[in-house]
Backbone as numpy.savetxt, mean C-alpha at the origin, in Angstrom:
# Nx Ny Nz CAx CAy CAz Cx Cy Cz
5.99 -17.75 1.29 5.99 -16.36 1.76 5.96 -15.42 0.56
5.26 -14.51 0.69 4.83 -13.46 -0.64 6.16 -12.60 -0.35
6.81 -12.42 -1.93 7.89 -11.80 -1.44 7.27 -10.04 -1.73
6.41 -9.58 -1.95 6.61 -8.69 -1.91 6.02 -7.65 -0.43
5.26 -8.70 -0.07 5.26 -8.47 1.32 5.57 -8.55 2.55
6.47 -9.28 2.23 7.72 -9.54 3.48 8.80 -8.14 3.13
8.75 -7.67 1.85 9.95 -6.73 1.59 9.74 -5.61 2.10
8.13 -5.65 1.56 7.29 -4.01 1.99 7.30 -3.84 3.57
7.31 -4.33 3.97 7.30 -4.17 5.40 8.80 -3.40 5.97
9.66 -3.70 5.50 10.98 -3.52 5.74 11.95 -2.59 4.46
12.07 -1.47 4.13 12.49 -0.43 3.19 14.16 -1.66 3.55
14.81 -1.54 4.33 16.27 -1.81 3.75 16.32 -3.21 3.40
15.36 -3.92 3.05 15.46 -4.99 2.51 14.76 -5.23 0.77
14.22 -4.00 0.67 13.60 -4.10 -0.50 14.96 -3.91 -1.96
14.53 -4.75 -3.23 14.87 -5.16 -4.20 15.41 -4.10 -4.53
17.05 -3.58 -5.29 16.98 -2.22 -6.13 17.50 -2.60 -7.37
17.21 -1.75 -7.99 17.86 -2.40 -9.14 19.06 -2.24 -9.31
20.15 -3.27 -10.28 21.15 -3.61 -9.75 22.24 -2.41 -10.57
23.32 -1.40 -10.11 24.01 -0.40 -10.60 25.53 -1.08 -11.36
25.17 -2.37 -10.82 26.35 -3.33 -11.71 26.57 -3.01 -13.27
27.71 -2.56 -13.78 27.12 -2.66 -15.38 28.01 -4.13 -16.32
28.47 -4.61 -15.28 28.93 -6.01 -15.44 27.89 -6.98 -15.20
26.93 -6.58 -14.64 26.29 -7.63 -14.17 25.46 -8.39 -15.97
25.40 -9.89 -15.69 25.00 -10.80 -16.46 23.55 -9.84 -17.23
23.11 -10.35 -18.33 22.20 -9.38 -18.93 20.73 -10.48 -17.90
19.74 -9.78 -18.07 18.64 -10.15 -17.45 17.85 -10.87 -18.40
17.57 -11.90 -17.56 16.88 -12.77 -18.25 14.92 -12.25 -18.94
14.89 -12.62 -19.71 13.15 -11.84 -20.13 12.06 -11.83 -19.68
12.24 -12.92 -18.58 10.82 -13.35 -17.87 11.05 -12.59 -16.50
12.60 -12.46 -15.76 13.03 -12.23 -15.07 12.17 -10.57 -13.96
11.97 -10.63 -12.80 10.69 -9.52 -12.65 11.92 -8.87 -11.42
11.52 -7.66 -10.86 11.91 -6.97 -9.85 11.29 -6.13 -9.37
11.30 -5.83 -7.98 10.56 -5.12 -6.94 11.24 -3.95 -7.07
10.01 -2.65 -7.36 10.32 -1.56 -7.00 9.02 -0.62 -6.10
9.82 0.08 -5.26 8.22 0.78 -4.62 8.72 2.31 -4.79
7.88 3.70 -4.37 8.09 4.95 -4.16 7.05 4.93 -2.84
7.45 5.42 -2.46 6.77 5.81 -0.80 7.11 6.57 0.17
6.36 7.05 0.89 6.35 8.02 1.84 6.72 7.21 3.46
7.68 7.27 4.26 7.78 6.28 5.23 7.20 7.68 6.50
6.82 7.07 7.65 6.62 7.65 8.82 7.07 6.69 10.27
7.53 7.23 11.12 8.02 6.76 12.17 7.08 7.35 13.41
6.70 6.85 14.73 6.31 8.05 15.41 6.25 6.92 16.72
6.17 6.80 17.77 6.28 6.38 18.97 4.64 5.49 18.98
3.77 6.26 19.18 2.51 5.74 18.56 1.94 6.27 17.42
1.35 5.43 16.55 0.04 5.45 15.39 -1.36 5.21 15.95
-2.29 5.55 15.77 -3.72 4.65 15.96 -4.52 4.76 14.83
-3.77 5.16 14.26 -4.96 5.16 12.31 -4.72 6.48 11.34
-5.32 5.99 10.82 -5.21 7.29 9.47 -6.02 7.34 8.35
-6.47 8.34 7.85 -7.34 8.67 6.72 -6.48 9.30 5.17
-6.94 8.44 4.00 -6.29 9.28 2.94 -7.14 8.62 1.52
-6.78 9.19 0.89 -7.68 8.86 -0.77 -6.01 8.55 -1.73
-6.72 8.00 -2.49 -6.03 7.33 -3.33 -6.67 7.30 -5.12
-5.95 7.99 -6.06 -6.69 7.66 -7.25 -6.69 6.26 -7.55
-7.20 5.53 -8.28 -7.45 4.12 -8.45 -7.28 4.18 -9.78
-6.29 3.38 -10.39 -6.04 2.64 -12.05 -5.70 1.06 -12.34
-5.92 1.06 -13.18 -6.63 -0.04 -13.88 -5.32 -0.32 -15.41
-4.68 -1.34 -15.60 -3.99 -1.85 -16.96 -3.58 -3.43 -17.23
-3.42 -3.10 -18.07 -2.66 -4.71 -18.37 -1.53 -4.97 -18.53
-1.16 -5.64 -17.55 0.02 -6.93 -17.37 0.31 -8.33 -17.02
1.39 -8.55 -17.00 1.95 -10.14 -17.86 1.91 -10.59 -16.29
1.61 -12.15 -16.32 0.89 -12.74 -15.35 1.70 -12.84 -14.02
3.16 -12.70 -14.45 4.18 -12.56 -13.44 4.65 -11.41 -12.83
3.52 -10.45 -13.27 3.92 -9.09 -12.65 2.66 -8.53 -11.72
2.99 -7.29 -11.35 1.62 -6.81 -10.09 2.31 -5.85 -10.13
1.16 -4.49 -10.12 1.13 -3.13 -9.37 0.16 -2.65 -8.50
0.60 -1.58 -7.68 -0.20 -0.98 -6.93 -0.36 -0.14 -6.28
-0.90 0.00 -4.79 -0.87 0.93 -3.65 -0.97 0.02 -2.42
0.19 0.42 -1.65 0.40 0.20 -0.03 -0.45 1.51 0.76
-1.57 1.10 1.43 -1.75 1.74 2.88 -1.45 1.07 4.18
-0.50 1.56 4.95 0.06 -0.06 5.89 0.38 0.82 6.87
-0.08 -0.14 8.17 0.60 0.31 9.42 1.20 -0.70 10.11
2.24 -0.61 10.69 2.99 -1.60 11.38 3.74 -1.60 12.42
4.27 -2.20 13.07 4.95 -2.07 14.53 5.84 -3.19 14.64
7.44 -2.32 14.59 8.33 -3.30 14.19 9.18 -4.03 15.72
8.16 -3.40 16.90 8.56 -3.80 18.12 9.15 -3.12 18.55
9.86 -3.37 19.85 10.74 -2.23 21.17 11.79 -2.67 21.35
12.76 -1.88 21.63 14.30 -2.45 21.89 14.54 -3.57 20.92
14.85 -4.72 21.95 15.46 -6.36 21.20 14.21 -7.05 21.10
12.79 -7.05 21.14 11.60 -7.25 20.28 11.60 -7.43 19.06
11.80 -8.94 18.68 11.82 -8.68 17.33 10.62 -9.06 15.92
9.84 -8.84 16.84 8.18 -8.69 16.38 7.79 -7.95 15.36
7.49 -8.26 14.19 7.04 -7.38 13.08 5.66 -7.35 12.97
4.50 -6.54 13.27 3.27 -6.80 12.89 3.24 -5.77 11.54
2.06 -6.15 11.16 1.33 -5.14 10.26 0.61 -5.27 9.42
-0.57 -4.45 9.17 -1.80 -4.75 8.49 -1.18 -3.77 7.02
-1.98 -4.35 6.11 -1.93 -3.35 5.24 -3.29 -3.88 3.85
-3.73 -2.27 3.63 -4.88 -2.08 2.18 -4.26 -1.46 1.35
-5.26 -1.74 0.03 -4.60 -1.37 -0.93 -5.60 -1.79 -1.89
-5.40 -1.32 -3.02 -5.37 -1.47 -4.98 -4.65 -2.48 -5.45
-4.58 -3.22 -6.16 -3.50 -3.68 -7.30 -4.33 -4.53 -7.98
-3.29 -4.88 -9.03 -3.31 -5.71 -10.77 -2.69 -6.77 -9.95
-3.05 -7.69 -10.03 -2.44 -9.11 -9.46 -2.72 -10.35 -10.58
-2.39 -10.43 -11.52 -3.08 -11.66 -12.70 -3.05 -13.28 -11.82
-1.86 -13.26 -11.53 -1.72 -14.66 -10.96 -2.13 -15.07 -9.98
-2.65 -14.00 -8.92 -3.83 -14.23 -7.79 -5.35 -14.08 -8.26
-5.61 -13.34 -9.51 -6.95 -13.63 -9.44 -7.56 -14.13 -11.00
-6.61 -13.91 -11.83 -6.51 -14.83 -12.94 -7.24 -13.57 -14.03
-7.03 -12.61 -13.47 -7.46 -11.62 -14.28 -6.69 -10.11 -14.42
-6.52 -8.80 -15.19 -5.80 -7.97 -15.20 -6.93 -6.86 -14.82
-7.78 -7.11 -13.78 -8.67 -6.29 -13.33 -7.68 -5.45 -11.82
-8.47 -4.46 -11.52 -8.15 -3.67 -10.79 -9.04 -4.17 -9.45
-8.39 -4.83 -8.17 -9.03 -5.66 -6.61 -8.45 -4.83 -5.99
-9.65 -4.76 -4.96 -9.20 -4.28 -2.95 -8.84 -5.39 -2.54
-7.65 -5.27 -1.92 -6.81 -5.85 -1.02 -6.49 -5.91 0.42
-6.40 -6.54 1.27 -5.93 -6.30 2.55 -5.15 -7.43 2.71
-4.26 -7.24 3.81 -3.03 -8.42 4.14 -2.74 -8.17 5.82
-2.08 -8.84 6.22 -1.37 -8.70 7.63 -0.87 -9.96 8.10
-0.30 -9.64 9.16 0.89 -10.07 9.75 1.37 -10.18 11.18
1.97 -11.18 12.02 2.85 -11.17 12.98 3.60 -11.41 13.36
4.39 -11.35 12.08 5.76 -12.29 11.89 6.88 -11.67 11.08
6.50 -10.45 10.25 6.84 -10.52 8.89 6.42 -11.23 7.74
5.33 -12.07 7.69 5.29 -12.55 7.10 5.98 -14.18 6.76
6.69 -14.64 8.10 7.28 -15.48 8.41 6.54 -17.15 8.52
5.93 -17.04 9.29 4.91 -18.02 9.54 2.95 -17.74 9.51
2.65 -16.26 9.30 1.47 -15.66 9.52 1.12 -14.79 8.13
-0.39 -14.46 8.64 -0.88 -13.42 7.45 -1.11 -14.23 6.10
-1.47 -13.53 5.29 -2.36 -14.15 4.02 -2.74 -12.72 3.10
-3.03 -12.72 2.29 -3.63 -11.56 1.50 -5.38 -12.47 1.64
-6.04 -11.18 2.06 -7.39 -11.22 1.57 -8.28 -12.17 2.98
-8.81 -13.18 2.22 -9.65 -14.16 3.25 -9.05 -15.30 2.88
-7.58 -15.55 2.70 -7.02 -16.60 2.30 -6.89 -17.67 3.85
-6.68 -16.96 4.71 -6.45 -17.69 6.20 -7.49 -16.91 7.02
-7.60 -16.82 8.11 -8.74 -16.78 9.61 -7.61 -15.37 9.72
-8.42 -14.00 9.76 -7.92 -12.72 9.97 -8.43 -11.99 10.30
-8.48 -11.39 8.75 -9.42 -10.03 8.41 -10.85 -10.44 8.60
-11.68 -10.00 9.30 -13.15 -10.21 9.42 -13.90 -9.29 8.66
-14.61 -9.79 7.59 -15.74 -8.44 6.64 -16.95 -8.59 7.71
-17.16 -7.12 7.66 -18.52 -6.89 8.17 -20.18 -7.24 6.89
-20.80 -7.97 7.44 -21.98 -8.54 6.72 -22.55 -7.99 5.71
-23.14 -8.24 5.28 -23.70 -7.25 4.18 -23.15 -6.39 3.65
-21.67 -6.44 3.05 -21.01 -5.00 2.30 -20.40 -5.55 1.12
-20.41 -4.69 0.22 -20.28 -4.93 -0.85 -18.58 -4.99 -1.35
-18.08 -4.06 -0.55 -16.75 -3.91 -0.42 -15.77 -5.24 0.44
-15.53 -6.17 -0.58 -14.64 -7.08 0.44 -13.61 -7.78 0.29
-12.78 -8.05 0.57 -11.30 -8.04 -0.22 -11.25 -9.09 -0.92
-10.43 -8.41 -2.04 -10.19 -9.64 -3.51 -11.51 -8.73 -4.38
-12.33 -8.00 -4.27 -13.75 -7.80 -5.12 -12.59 -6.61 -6.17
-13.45 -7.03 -7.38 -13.15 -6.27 -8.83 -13.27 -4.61 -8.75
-12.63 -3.67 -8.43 -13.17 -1.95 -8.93 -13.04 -1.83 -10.45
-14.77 -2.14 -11.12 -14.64 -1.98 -12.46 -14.25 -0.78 -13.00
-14.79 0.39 -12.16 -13.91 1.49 -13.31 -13.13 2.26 -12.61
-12.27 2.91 -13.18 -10.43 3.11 -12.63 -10.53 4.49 -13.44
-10.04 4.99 -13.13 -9.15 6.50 -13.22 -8.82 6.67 -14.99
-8.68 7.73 -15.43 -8.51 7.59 -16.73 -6.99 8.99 -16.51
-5.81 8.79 -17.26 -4.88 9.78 -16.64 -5.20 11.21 -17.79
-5.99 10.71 -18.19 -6.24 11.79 -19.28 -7.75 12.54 -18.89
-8.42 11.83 -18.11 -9.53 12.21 -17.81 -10.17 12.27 -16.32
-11.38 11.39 -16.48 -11.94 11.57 -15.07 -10.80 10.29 -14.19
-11.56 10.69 -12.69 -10.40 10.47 -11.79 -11.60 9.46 -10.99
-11.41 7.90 -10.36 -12.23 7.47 -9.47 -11.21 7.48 -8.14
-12.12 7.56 -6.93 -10.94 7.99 -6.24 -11.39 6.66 -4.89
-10.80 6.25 -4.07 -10.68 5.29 -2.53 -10.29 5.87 -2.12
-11.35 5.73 -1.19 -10.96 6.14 0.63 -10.44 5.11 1.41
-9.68 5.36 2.24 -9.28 4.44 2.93 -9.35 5.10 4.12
-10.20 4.41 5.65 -9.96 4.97 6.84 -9.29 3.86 7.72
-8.47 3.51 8.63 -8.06 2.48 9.11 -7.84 2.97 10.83
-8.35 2.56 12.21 -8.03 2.74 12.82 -8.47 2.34 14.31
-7.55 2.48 15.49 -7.79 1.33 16.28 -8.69 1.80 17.46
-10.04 0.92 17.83 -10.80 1.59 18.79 -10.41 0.96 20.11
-10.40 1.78 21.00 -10.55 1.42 22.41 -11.31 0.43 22.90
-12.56 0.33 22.84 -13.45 -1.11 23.60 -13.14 -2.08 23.23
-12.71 -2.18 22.09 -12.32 -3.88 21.66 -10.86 -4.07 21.09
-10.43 -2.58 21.53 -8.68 -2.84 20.87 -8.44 -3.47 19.35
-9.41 -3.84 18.25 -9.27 -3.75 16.91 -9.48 -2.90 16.29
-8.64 -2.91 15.28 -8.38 -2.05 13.71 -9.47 -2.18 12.69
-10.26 -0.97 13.26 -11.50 -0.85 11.81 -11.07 -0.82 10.39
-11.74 -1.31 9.75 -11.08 -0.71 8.09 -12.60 -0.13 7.65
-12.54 1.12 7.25 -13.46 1.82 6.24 -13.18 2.42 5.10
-14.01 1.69 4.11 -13.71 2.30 2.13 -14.28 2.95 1.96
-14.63 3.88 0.95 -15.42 4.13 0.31 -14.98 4.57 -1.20
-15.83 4.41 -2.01 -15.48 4.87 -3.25 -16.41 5.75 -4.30
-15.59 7.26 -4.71 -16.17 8.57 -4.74 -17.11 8.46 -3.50
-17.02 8.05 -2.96 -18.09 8.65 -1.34 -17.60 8.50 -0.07
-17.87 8.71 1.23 -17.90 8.75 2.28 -17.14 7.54 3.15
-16.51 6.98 3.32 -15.82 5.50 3.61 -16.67 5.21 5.04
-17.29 3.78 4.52 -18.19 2.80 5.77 -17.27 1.86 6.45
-17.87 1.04 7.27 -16.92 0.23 7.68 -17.69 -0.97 6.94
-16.28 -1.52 6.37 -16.32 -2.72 5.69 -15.72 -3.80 6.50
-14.61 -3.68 7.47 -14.36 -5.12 7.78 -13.44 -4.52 9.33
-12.42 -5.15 10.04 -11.57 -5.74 10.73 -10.38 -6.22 11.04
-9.40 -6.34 11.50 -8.34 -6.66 11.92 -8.35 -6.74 13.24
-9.11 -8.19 13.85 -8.85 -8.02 15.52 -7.39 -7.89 16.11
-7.69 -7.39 17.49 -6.59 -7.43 18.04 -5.71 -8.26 18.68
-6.69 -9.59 18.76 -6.06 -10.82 18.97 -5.01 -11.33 17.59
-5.11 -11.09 16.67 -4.00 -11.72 15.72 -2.87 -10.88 15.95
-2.42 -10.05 16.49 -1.20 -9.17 16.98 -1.05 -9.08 18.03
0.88 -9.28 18.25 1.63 -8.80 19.73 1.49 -6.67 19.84
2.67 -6.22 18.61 2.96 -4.93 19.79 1.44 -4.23 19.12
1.04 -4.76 18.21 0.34 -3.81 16.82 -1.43 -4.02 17.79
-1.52 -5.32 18.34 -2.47 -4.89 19.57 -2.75 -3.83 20.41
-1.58 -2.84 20.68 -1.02 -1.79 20.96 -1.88 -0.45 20.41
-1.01 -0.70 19.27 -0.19 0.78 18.63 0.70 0.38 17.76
0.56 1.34 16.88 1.33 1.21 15.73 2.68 2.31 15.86
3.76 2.25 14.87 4.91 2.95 15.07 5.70 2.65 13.69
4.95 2.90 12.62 5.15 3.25 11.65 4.40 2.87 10.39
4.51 3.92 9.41 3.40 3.86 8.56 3.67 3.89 6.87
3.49 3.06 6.21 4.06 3.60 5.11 2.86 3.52 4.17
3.33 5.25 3.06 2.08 5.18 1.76 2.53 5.11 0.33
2.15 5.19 -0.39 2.95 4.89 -1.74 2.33 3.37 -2.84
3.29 3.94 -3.53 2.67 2.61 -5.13 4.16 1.26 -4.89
3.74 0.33 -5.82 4.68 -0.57 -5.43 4.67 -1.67 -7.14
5.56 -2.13 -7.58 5.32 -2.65 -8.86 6.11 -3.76 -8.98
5.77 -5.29 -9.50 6.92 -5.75 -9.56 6.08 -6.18 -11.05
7.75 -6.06 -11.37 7.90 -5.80 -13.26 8.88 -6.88 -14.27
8.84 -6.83 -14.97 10.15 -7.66 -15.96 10.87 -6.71 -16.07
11.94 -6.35 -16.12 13.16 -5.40 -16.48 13.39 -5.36 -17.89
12.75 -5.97 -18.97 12.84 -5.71 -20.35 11.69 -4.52 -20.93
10.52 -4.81 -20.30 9.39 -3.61 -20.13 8.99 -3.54 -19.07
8.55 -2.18 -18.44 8.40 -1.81 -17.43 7.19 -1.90 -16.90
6.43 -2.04 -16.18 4.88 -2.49 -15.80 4.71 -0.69 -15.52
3.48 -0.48 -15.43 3.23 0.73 -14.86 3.01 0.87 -12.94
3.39 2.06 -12.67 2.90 2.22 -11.32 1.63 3.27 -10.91
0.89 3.15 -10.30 -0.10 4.53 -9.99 -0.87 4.45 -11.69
-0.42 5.96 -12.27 -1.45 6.20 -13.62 -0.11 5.56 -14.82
1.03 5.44 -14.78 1.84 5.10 -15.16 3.02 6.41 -15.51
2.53 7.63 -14.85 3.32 8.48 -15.44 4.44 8.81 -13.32
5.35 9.51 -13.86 6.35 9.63 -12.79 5.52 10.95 -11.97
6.07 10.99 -10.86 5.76 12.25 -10.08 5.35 13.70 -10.47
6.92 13.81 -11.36 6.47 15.62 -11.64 5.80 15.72 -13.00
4.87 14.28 -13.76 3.72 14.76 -14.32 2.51 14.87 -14.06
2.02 15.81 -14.95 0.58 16.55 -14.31 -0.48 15.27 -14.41
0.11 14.11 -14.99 -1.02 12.81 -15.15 -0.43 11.95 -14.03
0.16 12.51 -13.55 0.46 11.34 -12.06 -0.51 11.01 -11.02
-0.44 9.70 -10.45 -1.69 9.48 -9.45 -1.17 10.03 -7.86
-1.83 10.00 -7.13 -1.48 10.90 -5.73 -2.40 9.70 -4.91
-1.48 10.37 -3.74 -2.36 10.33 -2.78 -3.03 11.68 -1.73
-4.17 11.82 -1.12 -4.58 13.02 -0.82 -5.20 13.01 0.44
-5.36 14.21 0.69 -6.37 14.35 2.22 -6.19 13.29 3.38
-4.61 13.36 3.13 -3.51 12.14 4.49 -3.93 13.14 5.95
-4.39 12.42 6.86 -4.87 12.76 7.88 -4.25 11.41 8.48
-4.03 11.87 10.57 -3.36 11.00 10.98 -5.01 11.13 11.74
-4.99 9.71 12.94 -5.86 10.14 13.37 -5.32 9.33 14.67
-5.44 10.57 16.14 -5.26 9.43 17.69 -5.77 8.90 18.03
-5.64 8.95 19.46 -6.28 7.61 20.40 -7.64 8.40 20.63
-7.99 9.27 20.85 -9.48 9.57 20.47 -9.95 9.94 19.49
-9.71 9.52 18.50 -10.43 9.10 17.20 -9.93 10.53 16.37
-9.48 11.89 17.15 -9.46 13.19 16.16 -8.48 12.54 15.45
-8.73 13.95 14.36 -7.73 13.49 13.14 -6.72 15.10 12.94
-5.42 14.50 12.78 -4.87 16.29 12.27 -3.85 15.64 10.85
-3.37 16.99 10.43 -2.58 17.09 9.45 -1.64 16.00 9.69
-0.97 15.42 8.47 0.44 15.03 8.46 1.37 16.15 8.25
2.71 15.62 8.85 3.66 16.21 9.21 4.23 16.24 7.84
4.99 17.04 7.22 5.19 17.80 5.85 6.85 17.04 5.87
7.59 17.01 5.02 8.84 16.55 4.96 9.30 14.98 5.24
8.20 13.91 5.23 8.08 12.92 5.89 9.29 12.10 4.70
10.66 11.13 5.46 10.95 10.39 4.64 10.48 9.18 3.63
10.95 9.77 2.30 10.56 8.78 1.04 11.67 7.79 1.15
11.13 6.64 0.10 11.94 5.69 0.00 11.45 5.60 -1.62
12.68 5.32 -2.49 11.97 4.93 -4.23 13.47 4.14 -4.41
13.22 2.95 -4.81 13.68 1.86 -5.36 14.79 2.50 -6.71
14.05 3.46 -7.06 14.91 3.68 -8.52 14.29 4.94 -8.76
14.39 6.17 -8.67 13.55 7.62 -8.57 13.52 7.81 -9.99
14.56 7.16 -10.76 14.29 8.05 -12.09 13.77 6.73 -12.90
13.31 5.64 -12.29 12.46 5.04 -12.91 10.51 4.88 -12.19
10.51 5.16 -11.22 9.60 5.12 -10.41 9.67 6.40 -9.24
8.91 6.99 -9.07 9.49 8.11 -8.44 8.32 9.20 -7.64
8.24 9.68 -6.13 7.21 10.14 -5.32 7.86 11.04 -5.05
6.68 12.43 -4.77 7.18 13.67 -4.82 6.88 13.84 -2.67
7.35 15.35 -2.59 6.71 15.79 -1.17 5.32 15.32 -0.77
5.42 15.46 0.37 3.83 15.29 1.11 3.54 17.37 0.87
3.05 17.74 0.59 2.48 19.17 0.45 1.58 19.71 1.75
1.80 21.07 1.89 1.10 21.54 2.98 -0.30 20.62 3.02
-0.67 20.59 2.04 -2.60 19.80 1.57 -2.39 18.79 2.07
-1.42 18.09 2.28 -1.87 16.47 2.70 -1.16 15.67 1.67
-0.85 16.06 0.57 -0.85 15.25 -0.83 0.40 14.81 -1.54
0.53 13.69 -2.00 1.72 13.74 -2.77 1.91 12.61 -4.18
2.32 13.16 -4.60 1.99 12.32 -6.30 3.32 10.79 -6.53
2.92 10.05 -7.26 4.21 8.70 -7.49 3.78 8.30 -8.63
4.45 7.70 -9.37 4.48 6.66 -10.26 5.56 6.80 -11.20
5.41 5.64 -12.30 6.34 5.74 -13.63 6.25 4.94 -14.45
6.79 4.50 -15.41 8.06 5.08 -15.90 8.02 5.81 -16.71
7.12 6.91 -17.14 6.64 7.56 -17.94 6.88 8.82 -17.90
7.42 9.81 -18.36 7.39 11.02 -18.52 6.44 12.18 -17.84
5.77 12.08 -19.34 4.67 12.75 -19.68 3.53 12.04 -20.51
């Protein structure tokens, strides 16, 4: 079981770092989960639209950063059903044997318990034919925090005639549909979704810090964002997100996400200043 996706799914189970100052010194190889994110709750979801800057660095083979776009449905009452799909960015060395910057997708009907896979590792996610965009593929060029900006689209959302979860990318352009999430691999998330989370996610060595997003924290002007967050319903319109939405950050003054802004937008990363 991937631990960082069994965690992501679930904020009060995720890793913090430890406020012990007794605690044993940390070992050097030793890694820990931290995320910053924007959480949403709502009765139903059926999709959502948002951009994402995209970066690119190097790290040590036991570490990974990134971006969560995820929707999930943690079930009703005493249901104790976890679904959830989720896309994304990240540096993964030890999944792809390289410190390149991959599109990702994952999901779930279990938590991650007995189900789900990242990518086309198991029978899931279905790519649509001919696209160039397909999970696990390389984004050779990435964001510069000093300069130009490459940006992902991400559209994700669930149609009526066949009750599956479209996924559409695009990058600097227009997002196509690239692939799938039928609705047969999910109980409530066959449905509707009922909660959503956005944000960067890093797991690091605690002797140096991996970067998150561009590597700089929230309230710098080189921080990566996310933008043009649109929800979208059961007939496909799309409106604003709701402004004040609860964050979750592992460690704020080491990793750290600002407001969602009237615009849609809101900035994360760290451990960096300026």
């Amino acid at each position: 079981m991937d631990p960082l996706l069994s965690m992501s799914i679930n904020e009060s189970q995720i890793i913090q770092r430890s406020q012990n100052k007794d605690a044993p010194q940390l070992d050097a190889g030793a890694t820990s989960l931290y995320v910053a994110t924007h959480l949403m709750d709502s009765p139903s979801y059926y999709g959502l639209t948002v951009t994402s800057d995209v970066y690119g660095f190097s790290i040590q083979e036991n570490e990974r950063s990134g971006i969560l776009v995820q929707i999930n449905n943690f079930g009703y009452g005493t249901d104790p059903s976890q679904d959830g799909i989720s896309l994304g960015w990240h540096v993964y060395p030890a999944l792809y044997g390289d410190s390149k910057t991959h599109f990702f997708v994952s999901w779930t009907r279990d938590n991650y318990q007995k189900t789900g896979c990242y990518n086309l590792q198991c029978p899931g996610y279905v790519p649509e034919a001919n696209v160039s965009i397909v999970p696990g593929v390389a984004i050779e060029e990435v964001s510069d925090p000093n300069g130009a900006k490459r940006a992902m689209i991400f559209k994700v959302f669930k149609v009526d005639n066949s009750g599956d979860w479209l996924v559409h990318i695009g990058l600097d352009s227009e997002p196509n549909l690239v692939g799938r999430f039928p609705k047969s691999l999910f109980t409530n998330l066959a449905e509707e979704g009922n909660n959503i989370r956005l944000g960067g996610f890093v797991i690091t060595r605690e002797t140096q810090l991996a970067p998150m997003g561009s590597g700089f924290l929230c309230n710098s002007t080189k921080a990566a964002s996310f933008s043009n967050i649109q929800l979208i319903n059961q007939n496909g319109q799309t409106s604003k997100v709701v402004q004040n939405q609860p964050t979750f950050a592992s460690d704020n003054n080491t990793y750290s996400v600002s407001p969602i802004s009237i615009e849609g937008k809101f900035t994360y990363g760290g451990p960096l200043l300026q």
